[in-house]
Amino acid sequence: MIPNSKINRILVTGGMGFIGSSFLLKCCKKFPNIEFINADNLSYSFSPKTQEELNLHKNHSFLKTDICDIDALENIFRNYQINMIVHFAAESHVDNSIEAPLRFINTNISGTFNLLTIVKQQQEKGNSIYFHHISTDEVYGSLNEIESPFTEKSNFAPSSPYSATKAASDLLVEAWGKTYGLKYLITNCSNNFGPRQFSEKLIPKVIHNCINKENIPIYGSGSNIRDWLYVEDHIDAILSLYKKGLFINERFNIGGGYEVTNIEIVKIILGILEKDHGYSGSEMLIKYVEDRKGHDFRYSINNSKLRLATGWKPVASFHEQLKTTINWYVKNKNWWKK
Ligand code: NAD
């Protein structure tokens, strides 16, 4: 996985979630000699179907763990010789952070601090642990229509309680690198889409509501712009960084390079659902609602650092990936219908 690193046991936090489970499903298959320990507290967004899929892999074990509970984390490190952490676990939905920010402070900041505390303890015992922190482009705040895309050097300017807690956790990781010699990698990705994403997020929500004939709420005028990244491309980008051994205490942005307004993407999805799956007339379901508080206007990612370092690029076109995604939700209603 990482050349010359002798990594054989990886702790993956939040591995039952959307991106963490995609990472595990790919890595368990690709790296049969590595043991993956999945620590997740099975929060509201989890589907038992994901757990069933992961359990098919012999090199995957699941430990129900809350990263806010440092004793539980210490137990894991007592029982397993971990040599790398991939940290996906987070409260991840901006709307929830506006309603109830404390959970975000606890998981995203204190939970990350707990992991870093344990890594430092392990380091003091002579066990060096690589730390990959999964973060978001939202730490950089918002762009207008003509501003240049975010680079790794863009200033942090988070707008929501979610992005503020992610920015805080990024800064903690960097501080552990400078102060305690932590070997880390931070990746800041744009909006992911693909199979196994909980229906609170835009793309699965539109698909679900269209199939269920429910209103499709759109914030404000729908003109906010997002960069979309297919989850499989995201995992490939991460693996391409590992392959280059790029744990050099650096940050890499990962974006799909496809920018589109929210209303455009909703109309594209409804078009595919009509043409390929027979759900017609769904544009009637679109309902414009009061804008989200502190709503960022545009996210846009400059990928050049990642591309130059690894040669990575998205595998297929955004439209093909969206079709594959929609197909998955239509075929896997038992995954998301509780
Ligand atoms: P998700 O909500 O689907 O998954 C998060 C997982 O973390 C869940 O399985 C949940 O049970 C677990 N979790 C939450 N609190 C926990 C706690 N206290 N202890 C242990 N486990 C806990 O989110 P996701 O979309 O898979 O996001 C994964 C990571 O990627 C997050 O760090 C998020 O900030 C980041 N990210 C996501 C996106 C995106 O578009 N989804 C974009 C940029 C960055």
Short mmCIF file of C-alpha atoms and ligand atoms in Angstrom, two decimals:
data_model
loop_
_atom_site.label_atom_id
_atom_site.label_comp_id
_atom_site.label_asym_id
_atom_site.label_seq_id
_atom_site.Cartn_x
_atom_site.Cartn_y
_atom_site.Cartn_z
CA MET A 1 0.00 0.00 0.00
CA ILE A 2 2.76 2.42 1.02
CA PRO A 3 6.06 1.24 -0.46
CA ASN A 4 8.72 0.19 2.11
CA SER A 5 6.43 1.03 5.02
CA LYS A 6 5.68 -2.48 6.43
CA ILE A 7 2.10 -1.39 7.11
CA ASN A 8 0.00 -4.41 8.00
CA ARG A 9 -2.75 -3.17 10.34
CA ILE A 10 -4.81 -0.05 9.62
CA LEU A 11 -7.39 1.55 11.88
CA VAL A 12 -10.15 3.09 9.75
CA THR A 13 -12.47 5.41 11.67
CA GLY A 14 -15.97 5.97 10.28
CA GLY A 15 -15.62 2.93 8.01
CA MET A 16 -19.36 2.25 7.97
CA GLY A 17 -20.06 5.65 6.41
CA PHE A 18 -20.32 6.57 2.76
CA ILE A 19 -16.67 7.27 1.87
CA GLY A 20 -15.09 5.09 4.59
CA SER A 21 -17.00 2.00 3.43
CA SER A 22 -16.03 2.65 -0.22
CA PHE A 23 -12.41 2.88 0.92
CA LEU A 24 -12.66 -0.36 2.90
CA LEU A 25 -14.49 -2.32 0.19
CA LYS A 26 -11.77 -1.45 -2.29
CA CYS A 27 -8.79 -1.86 0.05
CA CYS A 28 -9.88 -5.14 1.69
CA LYS A 29 -9.95 -6.68 -1.79
CA LYS A 30 -6.82 -5.00 -3.12
CA PHE A 31 -4.63 -5.57 -0.05
CA PRO A 32 -5.51 -9.04 1.33
CA ASN A 33 -2.41 -9.07 3.56
CA ILE A 34 -3.40 -5.93 5.42
CA GLU A 35 -5.83 -6.14 8.34
CA PHE A 36 -8.41 -3.34 8.47
CA ILE A 37 -9.95 -2.48 11.84
CA ASN A 38 -13.11 -0.45 11.36
CA ALA A 39 -14.02 1.76 14.34
CA ASP A 40 -17.42 3.37 13.91
CA ASN A 41 -20.19 4.24 16.37
CA LEU A 42 -22.93 3.25 13.86
CA SER A 43 -24.62 6.63 13.92
CA TYR A 44 -27.94 7.45 12.22
CA SER A 45 -26.52 7.35 8.65
CA PHE A 46 -25.39 3.74 8.79
CA SER A 47 -27.01 0.90 6.77
CA PRO A 48 -26.78 -2.74 7.98
CA LYS A 49 -26.36 -3.69 4.30
CA THR A 50 -22.97 -1.94 4.25
CA GLN A 51 -21.90 -3.92 7.30
CA GLU A 52 -23.01 -7.18 5.61
CA GLU A 53 -20.92 -6.33 2.54
CA LEU A 54 -17.85 -5.48 4.60
CA ASN A 55 -18.19 -8.61 6.75
CA LEU A 56 -17.62 -10.74 3.63
CA HIS A 57 -13.96 -9.71 3.80
CA LYS A 58 -11.78 -11.80 6.10
CA ASN A 59 -9.29 -8.98 6.58
CA HIS A 60 -12.00 -6.61 7.90
CA SER A 61 -13.05 -6.46 11.55
CA PHE A 62 -15.57 -4.12 13.02
CA LEU A 63 -15.36 -2.61 16.51
CA LYS A 64 -18.31 -0.48 17.56
CA THR A 65 -16.43 2.53 18.94
CA ASP A 66 -17.11 6.17 19.60
CA ILE A 67 -13.99 8.25 18.92
CA CYS A 68 -15.13 10.60 21.70
CA ASP A 69 -14.45 7.75 24.15
CA ILE A 70 -10.68 7.77 24.66
CA ASP A 71 -10.77 4.62 26.87
CA ALA A 72 -12.38 2.67 24.04
CA LEU A 73 -9.73 3.93 21.63
CA GLU A 74 -6.92 3.04 24.05
CA ASN A 75 -8.36 -0.47 24.29
CA ILE A 76 -8.05 -0.88 20.53
CA PHE A 77 -4.39 0.11 20.65
CA ARG A 78 -3.78 -2.29 23.57
CA ASN A 79 -5.27 -5.17 21.59
CA TYR A 80 -3.98 -4.42 18.09
CA GLN A 81 -0.60 -3.25 16.85
CA ILE A 82 -1.86 -0.45 14.60
CA ASN A 83 0.62 1.21 12.23
CA MET A 84 -1.64 3.55 10.29
CA ILE A 85 -4.92 5.44 10.86
CA VAL A 86 -7.25 6.62 8.12
CA HIS A 87 -9.60 9.03 9.84
CA PHE A 88 -12.98 9.37 8.11
CA ALA A 89 -15.24 9.50 11.21
CA ALA A 90 -17.06 12.79 11.44
CA GLU A 91 -20.40 14.44 11.78
CA SER A 92 -20.67 15.30 8.11
CA HIS A 93 -23.91 17.13 7.34
CA VAL A 94 -23.84 20.94 7.27
CA ASP A 95 -27.59 21.31 8.02
CA ASN A 96 -27.23 19.22 11.19
CA SER A 97 -24.29 21.38 12.26
CA ILE A 98 -26.46 24.49 11.98
CA GLU A 99 -29.18 22.86 14.13
CA ALA A 100 -26.95 21.12 16.70
CA PRO A 101 -23.28 22.19 16.55
CA LEU A 102 -22.14 20.55 19.81
CA ARG A 103 -22.05 17.03 18.31
CA PHE A 104 -19.71 18.42 15.63
CA ILE A 105 -17.40 19.97 18.21
CA ASN A 106 -17.32 16.65 20.07
CA THR A 107 -16.73 14.24 17.20
CA ASN A 108 -14.84 16.38 14.71
CA ILE A 109 -12.59 18.26 17.13
CA SER A 110 -12.44 16.26 20.39
CA GLY A 111 -12.62 12.89 18.59
CA THR A 112 -9.68 13.88 16.37
CA PHE A 113 -7.81 15.17 19.42
CA ASN A 114 -8.35 11.79 21.14
CA LEU A 115 -6.84 9.94 18.19
CA LEU A 116 -3.88 12.30 18.08
CA THR A 117 -3.35 11.88 21.83
CA ILE A 118 -3.14 8.12 21.40
CA VAL A 119 -0.83 8.38 18.40
CA LYS A 120 1.51 10.52 20.53
CA GLN A 121 1.39 7.95 23.37
CA GLN A 122 2.22 5.20 20.88
CA GLN A 123 5.06 7.26 19.42
CA GLU A 124 6.52 7.64 22.91
CA LYS A 125 6.48 3.84 23.18
CA GLY A 126 8.40 3.62 19.91
CA ASN A 127 5.44 2.78 17.63
CA SER A 128 5.34 5.18 14.73
CA ILE A 129 1.87 5.60 13.22
CA TYR A 130 0.98 7.24 9.88
CA PHE A 131 -2.09 9.48 10.20
CA HIS A 132 -4.27 10.22 7.19
CA HIS A 133 -6.83 12.89 7.98
CA ILE A 134 -9.79 13.08 5.59
CA SER A 135 -11.04 16.63 5.26
CA THR A 136 -13.11 18.87 3.08
CA ASP A 137 -12.75 21.76 0.62
CA GLU A 138 -15.29 23.58 2.82
CA VAL A 139 -12.46 24.62 5.17
CA TYR A 140 -11.51 27.22 2.51
CA GLY A 141 -14.93 28.90 2.61
CA SER A 142 -16.71 30.25 -0.44
CA LEU A 143 -15.74 31.60 -3.87
CA ASN A 144 -17.62 33.89 -6.23
CA GLU A 145 -18.24 32.93 -9.87
CA ILE A 146 -14.92 34.26 -11.17
CA GLU A 147 -12.46 33.61 -8.35
CA SER A 148 -9.70 31.06 -8.92
CA PRO A 149 -10.19 27.55 -7.51
CA PHE A 150 -8.91 26.66 -4.04
CA THR A 151 -5.29 25.55 -3.85
CA GLU A 152 -3.58 23.95 -0.87
CA LYS A 153 -2.30 27.45 -0.03
CA SER A 154 -5.76 29.05 0.15
CA ASN A 155 -6.57 30.56 3.54
CA PHE A 156 -9.03 28.82 5.84
CA ALA A 157 -12.34 30.72 5.98
CA PRO A 158 -15.00 28.21 7.08
CA SER A 159 -18.63 29.35 7.09
CA SER A 160 -20.61 26.62 8.87
CA PRO A 161 -20.14 24.93 12.24
CA TYR A 162 -19.33 21.76 10.20
CA SER A 163 -16.53 23.35 8.18
CA ALA A 164 -15.21 25.23 11.23
CA THR A 165 -14.84 21.95 13.14
CA LYS A 166 -13.16 20.28 10.15
CA ALA A 167 -10.76 23.25 9.83
CA ALA A 168 -9.98 22.97 13.55
CA SER A 169 -9.21 19.26 13.17
CA ASP A 170 -6.93 19.94 10.16
CA LEU A 171 -5.03 22.48 12.26
CA LEU A 172 -4.68 20.04 15.16
CA VAL A 173 -3.16 17.45 12.81
CA GLU A 174 -0.70 20.02 11.42
CA ALA A 175 0.23 21.12 14.93
CA TRP A 176 0.92 17.48 15.92
CA GLY A 177 3.20 17.26 12.90
CA LYS A 178 5.17 20.36 13.86
CA THR A 179 5.23 19.80 17.62
CA TYR A 180 5.38 16.03 18.07
CA GLY A 181 6.77 14.82 14.75
CA LEU A 182 3.52 13.14 13.61
CA LYS A 183 3.78 11.72 10.07
CA TYR A 184 0.56 12.86 8.46
CA LEU A 185 -1.27 13.37 5.20
CA ILE A 186 -4.31 15.67 4.93
CA THR A 187 -6.60 15.43 1.92
CA ASN A 188 -9.33 18.01 1.29
CA CYS A 189 -11.92 16.68 -1.11
CA SER A 190 -14.91 18.23 -2.80
CA ASN A 191 -18.53 16.96 -2.76
CA ASN A 192 -18.51 13.17 -3.18
CA PHE A 193 -21.28 11.18 -4.83
CA GLY A 194 -21.82 7.50 -5.54
CA PRO A 195 -23.40 4.40 -4.00
CA ARG A 196 -24.07 4.07 -0.23
CA GLN A 197 -24.53 7.74 0.61
CA PHE A 198 -27.16 8.57 3.20
CA SER A 199 -30.26 10.32 1.85
CA GLU A 200 -29.65 13.61 3.70
CA LYS A 201 -27.10 14.61 1.01
CA LEU A 202 -28.23 16.30 -2.24
CA ILE A 203 -27.79 13.57 -4.88
CA PRO A 204 -29.33 10.61 -2.95
CA LYS A 205 -32.04 12.91 -1.62
CA VAL A 206 -33.11 13.91 -5.14
CA ILE A 207 -33.15 10.25 -6.25
CA HIS A 208 -35.13 9.08 -3.18
CA ASN A 209 -37.64 11.91 -3.32
CA CYS A 210 -38.20 11.42 -7.04
CA ILE A 211 -38.81 7.67 -6.57
CA ASN A 212 -41.07 8.32 -3.56
CA LYS A 213 -42.88 11.24 -5.25
CA GLU A 214 -41.91 13.65 -2.47
CA ASN A 215 -40.98 17.32 -2.77
CA ILE A 216 -37.37 18.02 -3.74
CA PRO A 217 -36.26 21.02 -1.66
CA ILE A 218 -33.75 23.42 -3.27
CA TYR A 219 -32.07 26.11 -1.18
CA GLY A 220 -32.53 29.70 -2.40
CA SER A 221 -32.47 29.99 -6.18
CA GLY A 222 -30.44 26.80 -6.68
CA SER A 223 -27.56 28.80 -8.17
CA ASN A 224 -24.90 27.64 -5.68
CA ILE A 225 -22.05 25.84 -7.42
CA ARG A 226 -20.33 22.65 -6.28
CA ASP A 227 -17.42 20.60 -7.62
CA TRP A 228 -18.45 16.91 -7.77
CA LEU A 229 -16.13 13.97 -7.17
CA TYR A 230 -17.12 10.34 -7.77
CA VAL A 231 -16.36 8.39 -4.60
CA GLU A 232 -14.38 5.68 -6.48
CA ASP A 233 -12.19 8.39 -8.03
CA HIS A 234 -11.67 9.81 -4.55
CA ILE A 235 -10.46 6.43 -3.25
CA ASP A 236 -8.18 6.01 -6.30
CA ALA A 237 -6.69 9.46 -5.64
CA ILE A 238 -5.98 8.48 -2.03
CA LEU A 239 -4.37 5.20 -3.09
CA SER A 240 -2.27 7.01 -5.69
CA LEU A 241 -0.90 9.23 -2.90
CA TYR A 242 -0.15 6.17 -0.74
CA LYS A 243 1.58 4.48 -3.66
CA LYS A 244 3.94 7.44 -3.95
CA GLY A 245 4.63 7.24 -0.20
CA LEU A 246 3.42 10.79 0.20
CA PHE A 247 3.23 10.98 3.97
CA ILE A 248 5.40 14.04 3.97
CA ASN A 249 3.27 16.20 6.24
CA GLU A 250 1.44 17.79 3.38
CA ARG A 251 -2.04 18.63 2.24
CA PHE A 252 -3.52 17.61 -1.12
CA ASN A 253 -6.79 18.84 -2.62
CA ILE A 254 -8.94 16.25 -4.40
CA GLY A 255 -11.73 17.42 -6.70
CA GLY A 256 -13.56 15.90 -9.64
CA GLY A 257 -13.24 19.02 -11.80
CA TYR A 258 -16.95 19.07 -12.65
CA GLU A 259 -18.62 22.28 -11.46
CA VAL A 260 -22.36 22.64 -11.71
CA THR A 261 -25.15 24.60 -10.00
CA ASN A 262 -27.44 22.74 -7.62
CA ILE A 263 -30.50 23.28 -9.78
CA GLU A 264 -28.67 22.04 -12.89
CA ILE A 265 -27.57 18.84 -11.18
CA VAL A 266 -31.10 18.22 -9.89
CA LYS A 267 -32.47 18.59 -13.42
CA ILE A 268 -29.78 16.28 -14.84
CA ILE A 269 -30.66 13.60 -12.24
CA LEU A 270 -34.38 13.90 -12.92
CA GLY A 271 -33.68 13.67 -16.66
CA ILE A 272 -31.75 10.39 -16.19
CA LEU A 273 -34.45 9.00 -13.88
CA GLU A 274 -37.07 9.77 -16.53
CA LYS A 275 -35.11 8.51 -19.55
CA ASP A 276 -33.51 5.38 -18.05
CA HIS A 277 -35.98 4.42 -15.30
CA GLY A 278 -39.39 5.79 -16.35
CA TYR A 279 -39.90 8.27 -13.47
CA SER A 280 -41.53 11.02 -15.51
CA GLY A 281 -42.80 14.50 -14.65
CA SER A 282 -40.63 14.85 -11.53
CA GLU A 283 -39.61 18.47 -12.16
CA MET A 284 -43.01 19.29 -10.59
CA LEU A 285 -41.57 18.05 -7.27
CA ILE A 286 -38.88 20.78 -7.15
CA LYS A 287 -39.65 23.21 -4.34
CA TYR A 288 -37.49 26.29 -3.70
CA VAL A 289 -37.04 26.80 0.05
CA GLU A 290 -35.44 29.50 2.22
CA ASP A 291 -31.68 29.55 1.70
CA ARG A 292 -29.38 27.72 4.12
CA LYS A 293 -27.87 30.03 6.77
CA GLY A 294 -24.27 30.97 5.85
CA HIS A 295 -24.62 29.10 2.54
CA ASP A 296 -21.31 29.00 0.63
CA PHE A 297 -21.84 30.13 -2.96
CA ARG A 298 -19.17 28.18 -4.81
CA TYR A 299 -16.55 25.51 -4.19
CA SER A 300 -13.92 24.88 -6.84
CA ILE A 301 -10.80 22.78 -6.54
CA ASN A 302 -7.39 23.15 -8.13
CA ASN A 303 -6.08 19.58 -8.44
CA SER A 304 -2.69 20.31 -9.97
CA LYS A 305 -0.61 19.36 -6.94
CA LEU A 306 -2.23 15.92 -6.79
CA ARG A 307 -2.07 15.40 -10.56
CA LEU A 308 1.58 16.39 -10.78
CA ALA A 309 2.54 14.20 -7.84
CA THR A 310 0.61 11.08 -8.85
CA GLY A 311 -0.77 11.38 -12.39
CA TRP A 312 -4.28 10.71 -10.99
CA LYS A 313 -7.36 11.82 -12.91
CA PRO A 314 -11.06 10.89 -12.79
CA VAL A 315 -11.71 7.64 -14.68
CA ALA A 316 -15.03 8.36 -16.41
CA SER A 317 -17.19 11.34 -17.32
CA PHE A 318 -19.41 12.94 -14.68
CA HIS A 319 -22.53 11.91 -16.64
CA GLU A 320 -21.52 8.24 -16.78
CA GLN A 321 -20.73 8.24 -13.07
CA LEU A 322 -24.04 9.89 -12.27
CA LYS A 323 -25.88 7.27 -14.33
CA THR A 324 -24.04 4.46 -12.50
CA THR A 325 -24.93 6.09 -9.17
CA ILE A 326 -28.62 6.47 -10.03
CA ASN A 327 -28.74 2.89 -11.27
CA TRP A 328 -27.32 1.71 -7.94
CA TYR A 329 -29.98 3.54 -5.89
CA VAL A 330 -32.79 2.30 -8.11
CA LYS A 331 -31.52 -1.31 -7.85
CA ASN A 332 -30.64 -1.19 -4.13
CA LYS A 333 -33.79 0.17 -2.52
CA ASN A 334 -33.28 -2.35 0.31
CA TRP A 335 -30.07 -0.47 1.21
CA TRP A 336 -31.76 2.84 1.86
CA LYS A 337 -35.38 1.93 2.65
CA LYS A 338 -35.29 1.27 6.40
P1 NAD B 1 -20.82 9.77 6.62
O1 NAD B 1 -21.66 10.60 7.52
O2 NAD B 1 -21.46 8.93 5.58
O3 NAD B 1 -19.90 8.81 7.49
C1 NAD B 1 -19.31 9.19 8.69
C2 NAD B 1 -19.12 7.92 9.53
O4 NAD B 1 -18.55 8.32 10.77
C3 NAD B 1 -20.45 7.22 9.86
O5 NAD B 1 -20.37 5.84 9.59
C4 NAD B 1 -20.65 7.48 11.34
O6 NAD B 1 -21.32 6.41 12.00
C5 NAD B 1 -19.22 7.64 11.82
N1 NAD B 1 -19.13 8.47 13.03
C6 NAD B 1 -19.74 9.67 13.26
N2 NAD B 1 -19.45 10.08 14.51
C7 NAD B 1 -18.64 9.14 15.06
C8 NAD B 1 -18.02 8.99 16.32
N3 NAD B 1 -18.17 9.91 17.28
N4 NAD B 1 -17.27 7.89 16.56
C9 NAD B 1 -17.11 6.94 15.60
N5 NAD B 1 -17.69 7.02 14.38
C10 NAD B 1 -18.45 8.10 14.11
O7 NAD B 1 -19.79 10.79 5.99
P2 NAD B 1 -18.90 10.65 4.69
O8 NAD B 1 -19.55 11.41 3.62
O9 NAD B 1 -18.52 9.24 4.48
O10 NAD B 1 -17.63 11.51 5.15
C11 NAD B 1 -16.43 10.88 5.59
C12 NAD B 1 -15.37 11.94 5.81
O11 NAD B 1 -15.16 12.66 4.59
C13 NAD B 1 -15.76 12.99 6.85
O12 NAD B 1 -14.61 13.29 7.61
C14 NAD B 1 -16.18 14.20 6.03
O13 NAD B 1 -15.93 15.40 6.71
C15 NAD B 1 -15.28 14.05 4.81
N6 NAD B 1 -15.82 14.66 3.59
C16 NAD B 1 -16.98 14.20 3.03
C17 NAD B 1 -17.43 14.77 1.84
C18 NAD B 1 -18.68 14.28 1.15
O14 NAD B 1 -19.04 14.81 0.11
N7 NAD B 1 -19.38 13.26 1.66
C19 NAD B 1 -16.73 15.83 1.26
C20 NAD B 1 -15.58 16.28 1.87
C21 NAD B 1 -15.11 15.67 3.02
#
